[in-house]
Amino acid sequence: MTRTRWRDHDWRLVHTAPQSPALHMALDEVLTHAVGAGHRPPTLRIWEWAAPAVVIGRFQSLRNEVDAEAARRHGIEVVRRVSGGGAMFIEPGNTITWSICAPLSLIKDMSFQQAYAWMDAWTLEALGELGIKAWYQPLNDITSEGGKIAGAAQAHRGGAVLHHVTMAYDIDAAKMLEVLRIGREKLSDKGTQSAGKRVDPLRSQTGLSRAAIIEHMIATFRRLHGLADDTLRADELAQAETLAREKFSTAAWTADVP
Amino acid sequence: MHGEYKMPGGKLIVVDLGIENGCLANVQVSGDFFLEPDDALHAIDAALEGHGAGAEEHVLAAAVRARLAPGVMMYGISPEAIAIAVRRAIDQGAHA
């Protein structure tokens, strides 16, 4: 296997109507395997959320990270994703999230750190065009002069790499701190010095709507790497719905690290 | 008992464990680190199980390293950092 470049691939865009948190987890797994098996071209998938969620990292302890009672009170579904990294607090409209599913050849012989920087480079360019000077902050963050903007996570599955990123658009920090058990030392990382503040680096620094930022990011990816509009195939969706039901919605998976 | 350690330049490593008859029991390592493949986490937990509560860091780190299959990749976590989090769980738990 030799290293491939972005332009060697026929990139596809999937950006569908809002979907449930468990289905998003399942789609990451299904599409990453599909790309690894050569059944689908490399894909950029933009997530739209049908419901609020806490998404914990593959290796995080459920009880250590999430206040289950507070999550229930706010009607927030807790799901575990396939990649490592930290917990995300999602309400529809408060974040911008995407996944890139690519053959491992795109990051061949790279260290983890090089691979994160490589997969985030187009994002930094897109943010720069919006007037935000942002940079990759090892190990897996994107930050700016105004503080942390995004967290990324990678997982290798079935011959492909999954690289997903969540950017804070406009987060209710008070509610986030009710639901996530974030230690005091971690708060500085999250850009939330005091509860009650909004974490809105993208909204406040661009003045743009979430939809306008997403549109701009898609345009940047298209210009740099090439991108054709695509949809989920019926069999991919069916497979993901089964996986959402039989794996990602189950207590056995969500509490795999209790 | 519970211990945490933020590896310098790395991620947060959390250890929850009990001590039964002077030995580590029900060891659970967790955190916001990255591991490939993901089932390596169970191997890490298993490698720590049953060590004496007095085991030194280098012994715990070596036990973790020995149990990891070839090709396991760690990002933001290391056997030494896990060992520190385990010692903190034991020592802080003892004073709690």
Coordinates of C-alpha atoms in Angstrom, one line a residue, chain A:
Chain A
M1 CA 0.0 0.0 0.0
T2 CA 1.4 3.4 -1.0
R3 CA 0.4 6.7 0.5
T4 CA -2.4 8.3 -1.4
R5 CA -3.2 12.0 -1.7
W6 CA -6.6 13.7 -1.2
R7 CA -7.0 14.2 -4.9
D8 CA -6.4 10.6 -5.7
H9 CA -9.9 9.8 -4.2
D10 CA -13.4 10.4 -5.5
W11 CA -14.8 12.2 -2.4
R12 CA -18.5 12.0 -1.6
L13 CA -20.6 14.2 0.5
V14 CA -23.4 12.8 2.7
H15 CA -25.6 15.4 4.4
T16 CA -29.0 14.1 5.3
A17 CA -32.0 15.2 7.4
P18 CA -31.5 15.0 11.2
Q19 CA -30.9 11.5 12.6
S20 CA -30.9 10.0 16.1
P21 CA -27.7 9.9 18.1
A22 CA -27.6 6.0 18.1
L23 CA -28.0 6.1 14.3
H24 CA -25.1 8.5 13.9
M25 CA -22.8 6.1 16.0
A26 CA -23.9 3.2 13.7
L27 CA -23.4 5.2 10.5
D28 CA -19.8 5.9 11.5
E29 CA -19.2 2.2 11.9
V30 CA -21.0 1.1 8.7
L31 CA -19.6 3.7 6.4
T32 CA -16.0 3.3 7.7
H33 CA -16.2 -0.4 7.0
A34 CA -17.8 0.2 3.6
V35 CA -15.0 2.5 2.6
G36 CA -12.4 0.1 4.0
A37 CA -14.0 -2.7 1.9
G38 CA -14.1 -0.6 -1.2
H39 CA -17.9 -0.6 -1.3
R40 CA -18.1 3.2 -1.0
P41 CA -15.8 6.0 -2.1
P42 CA -14.2 8.0 0.7
T43 CA -16.9 10.1 2.3
L44 CA -17.4 13.4 4.2
R45 CA -20.6 13.0 6.3
I46 CA -22.1 16.1 8.0
W47 CA -24.2 15.2 11.0
E48 CA -27.6 16.8 11.7
W49 CA -29.0 15.9 15.1
A50 CA -32.7 14.9 15.7
A51 CA -32.3 14.9 19.5
P52 CA -29.9 16.1 22.3
A53 CA -27.2 13.7 23.3
V54 CA -24.1 13.1 25.3
V55 CA -21.6 11.2 23.2
I56 CA -18.9 9.6 25.3
G57 CA -15.6 8.3 24.1
R58 CA -14.9 4.6 23.5
F59 CA -12.8 4.3 26.7
Q60 CA -14.6 6.6 29.0
S61 CA -16.4 5.4 32.1
L62 CA -20.1 6.0 31.8
R63 CA -20.7 6.8 35.5
N64 CA -17.6 8.9 35.9
E65 CA -18.4 11.1 32.9
V66 CA -22.2 11.4 32.9
D67 CA -24.7 12.5 35.6
A68 CA -27.4 10.0 34.5
E69 CA -30.1 11.7 36.5
A70 CA -29.4 15.1 35.0
A71 CA -29.4 13.6 31.5
R72 CA -32.7 12.0 32.1
R73 CA -34.2 15.2 33.5
H74 CA -33.2 17.1 30.4
G75 CA -34.3 14.3 28.0
I76 CA -30.7 13.7 26.8
E77 CA -29.8 10.3 25.3
V78 CA -26.3 9.0 26.3
V79 CA -24.4 7.1 23.6
R80 CA -20.9 5.7 23.3
R81 CA -19.0 6.2 20.1
V82 CA -16.5 3.9 18.5
S83 CA -13.5 6.3 18.8
G84 CA -11.6 7.4 21.8
G85 CA -11.4 11.0 23.2
G86 CA -13.7 12.9 25.4
A87 CA -17.4 13.4 26.0
M88 CA -19.4 15.8 23.7
F89 CA -22.6 17.6 24.8
I90 CA -24.9 18.0 21.8
E91 CA -28.1 19.9 21.4
P92 CA -29.5 20.2 17.8
G93 CA -28.0 23.4 16.5
N94 CA -25.3 23.9 19.2
T95 CA -22.4 22.1 17.4
I96 CA -21.1 21.3 13.9
T97 CA -20.1 17.7 13.6
W98 CA -18.7 15.7 10.7
S99 CA -17.0 12.4 9.9
I100 CA -14.4 11.6 7.3
C101 CA -14.2 8.0 6.3
A102 CA -11.0 7.4 4.3
P103 CA -8.8 4.5 3.2
L104 CA -5.8 4.1 5.6
S105 CA -3.6 4.8 2.6
L106 CA -4.4 8.5 3.1
I107 CA -2.4 8.5 6.4
K108 CA 0.0 5.7 5.7
D109 CA 3.2 5.9 7.7
M110 CA 2.0 9.0 9.6
S111 CA 2.2 9.3 13.4
F112 CA -1.1 9.8 15.1
Q113 CA -0.2 13.5 15.5
Q114 CA 0.6 13.9 11.8
A115 CA -2.6 12.1 10.9
Y116 CA -4.8 14.4 13.0
A117 CA -3.1 17.5 11.5
W118 CA -3.5 16.1 8.0
M119 CA -7.2 15.4 8.4
D120 CA -7.8 18.8 10.0
A121 CA -5.9 20.9 7.5
W122 CA -8.9 21.8 5.3
T123 CA -10.8 22.7 8.4
L124 CA -8.2 25.2 9.5
E125 CA -8.2 26.7 6.0
A126 CA -12.0 27.0 6.1
L127 CA -11.9 28.7 9.5
G128 CA -9.2 31.1 8.3
E129 CA -11.4 32.1 5.4
L130 CA -14.2 32.9 7.9
G131 CA -11.7 35.1 9.8
I132 CA -10.8 32.7 12.6
K133 CA -7.2 32.1 13.0
A134 CA -7.2 28.5 14.2
W135 CA -4.6 25.8 14.6
Y136 CA -4.3 22.1 15.4
Q137 CA -3.5 21.7 19.1
P138 CA -2.0 18.2 19.8
L139 CA -3.2 15.7 20.7
N140 CA -6.7 16.1 19.2
D141 CA -8.0 19.7 19.5
I142 CA -8.5 22.6 17.2
T143 CA -8.0 25.9 19.0
S144 CA -8.0 29.7 18.3
E145 CA -7.0 32.9 20.0
G146 CA -10.5 32.8 21.5
G147 CA -10.1 29.4 23.0
K148 CA -10.8 25.8 22.0
I149 CA -13.0 25.4 18.9
A150 CA -13.2 21.7 18.3
G151 CA -12.2 18.2 19.3
A152 CA -11.3 15.4 16.9
A153 CA -11.1 11.7 17.3
Q154 CA -9.8 9.0 15.0
A155 CA -10.4 5.2 14.9
H156 CA -9.0 2.6 12.5
R157 CA -11.5 0.0 11.4
G158 CA -11.6 -2.5 8.6
G159 CA -8.8 -0.9 6.5
A160 CA -10.2 2.6 6.8
V161 CA -9.7 5.6 9.1
L162 CA -12.6 7.4 10.7
H163 CA -11.8 11.0 11.6
H164 CA -14.7 12.9 13.2
V165 CA -14.7 16.4 14.6
T166 CA -17.2 18.3 16.7
M167 CA -16.9 22.1 16.7
A168 CA -18.7 24.2 19.4
Y169 CA -21.1 26.6 17.7
D170 CA -23.2 27.9 20.6
I171 CA -23.2 25.7 23.7
D172 CA -25.2 26.2 26.9
A173 CA -22.3 25.7 29.3
A174 CA -24.5 25.6 32.4
K175 CA -26.5 22.7 31.1
M176 CA -23.4 21.0 29.8
L177 CA -21.9 21.1 33.3
E178 CA -25.1 19.7 34.8
V179 CA -24.9 16.6 32.6
L180 CA -21.1 16.1 32.2
R181 CA -19.0 15.5 35.2
I182 CA -16.0 17.6 34.1
G183 CA -13.2 17.9 36.6
R184 CA -12.1 21.4 37.5
E185 CA -8.7 20.9 35.8
K186 CA -10.4 20.0 32.5
L187 CA -12.6 23.2 32.4
S188 CA -9.8 25.4 31.2
D189 CA -9.4 23.0 28.2
K190 CA -13.1 23.4 27.4
G191 CA -13.0 27.1 27.4
T192 CA -15.6 27.3 30.1
Q193 CA -14.1 29.1 33.1
S194 CA -17.4 29.7 34.7
A195 CA -20.7 28.0 34.6
G196 CA -23.6 29.9 33.0
K197 CA -21.5 31.2 30.1
R198 CA -22.2 30.2 26.6
V199 CA -19.4 28.5 24.7
D200 CA -19.9 30.1 21.3
P201 CA -16.5 30.5 19.6
L202 CA -17.9 30.1 16.1
R203 CA -21.0 32.1 16.5
S204 CA -19.4 35.0 18.2
Q205 CA -16.2 35.1 16.0
T206 CA -18.0 34.8 12.7
G207 CA -21.5 36.3 13.3
L208 CA -22.7 33.6 10.8
S209 CA -25.5 31.1 11.2
R210 CA -24.6 27.5 11.8
A211 CA -26.0 26.6 8.3
A212 CA -23.8 29.3 6.6
I213 CA -20.7 28.0 8.3
I214 CA -21.5 24.4 7.2
E215 CA -22.1 25.6 3.7
H216 CA -18.7 27.4 3.7
M217 CA -16.9 24.3 5.0
I218 CA -18.4 22.1 2.4
A219 CA -17.3 24.6 -0.3
T220 CA -13.7 24.7 1.1
F221 CA -13.5 20.9 1.1
R222 CA -14.9 20.7 -2.4
R223 CA -12.3 23.3 -3.7
L224 CA -9.3 21.7 -2.0
H225 CA -10.1 18.0 -2.4
G226 CA -13.0 17.6 -4.8
L227 CA -16.4 16.5 -3.5
A228 CA -19.5 15.1 -5.3
D229 CA -22.9 15.1 -3.7
D230 CA -24.1 11.7 -2.6
T231 CA -26.7 10.0 -0.4
L232 CA -26.8 7.0 1.8
R233 CA -27.6 3.8 0.0
A234 CA -30.7 1.9 1.2
D235 CA -28.6 -1.1 2.3
E236 CA -26.2 1.2 4.2
L237 CA -29.1 2.8 6.1
A238 CA -30.8 -0.5 6.8
Q239 CA -27.5 -1.9 8.2
A240 CA -27.0 1.2 10.3
E241 CA -30.6 1.1 11.7
T242 CA -30.0 -2.6 12.7
L243 CA -26.7 -1.7 14.4
A244 CA -28.2 1.3 16.1
R245 CA -30.9 -0.9 17.6
E246 CA -28.9 -4.0 18.4
K247 CA -25.6 -2.3 19.5
F248 CA -25.5 1.4 20.0
S249 CA -28.9 1.7 21.9
T250 CA -28.1 -1.1 24.3
A251 CA -26.9 -0.8 27.9
A252 CA -24.3 -3.5 27.2
W253 CA -22.5 -1.2 24.8
T254 CA -23.2 2.2 26.5
A255 CA -22.0 0.7 29.8
D256 CA -19.2 -1.3 28.2
V257 CA -16.9 0.7 30.5
P258 CA -19.3 1.3 33.4

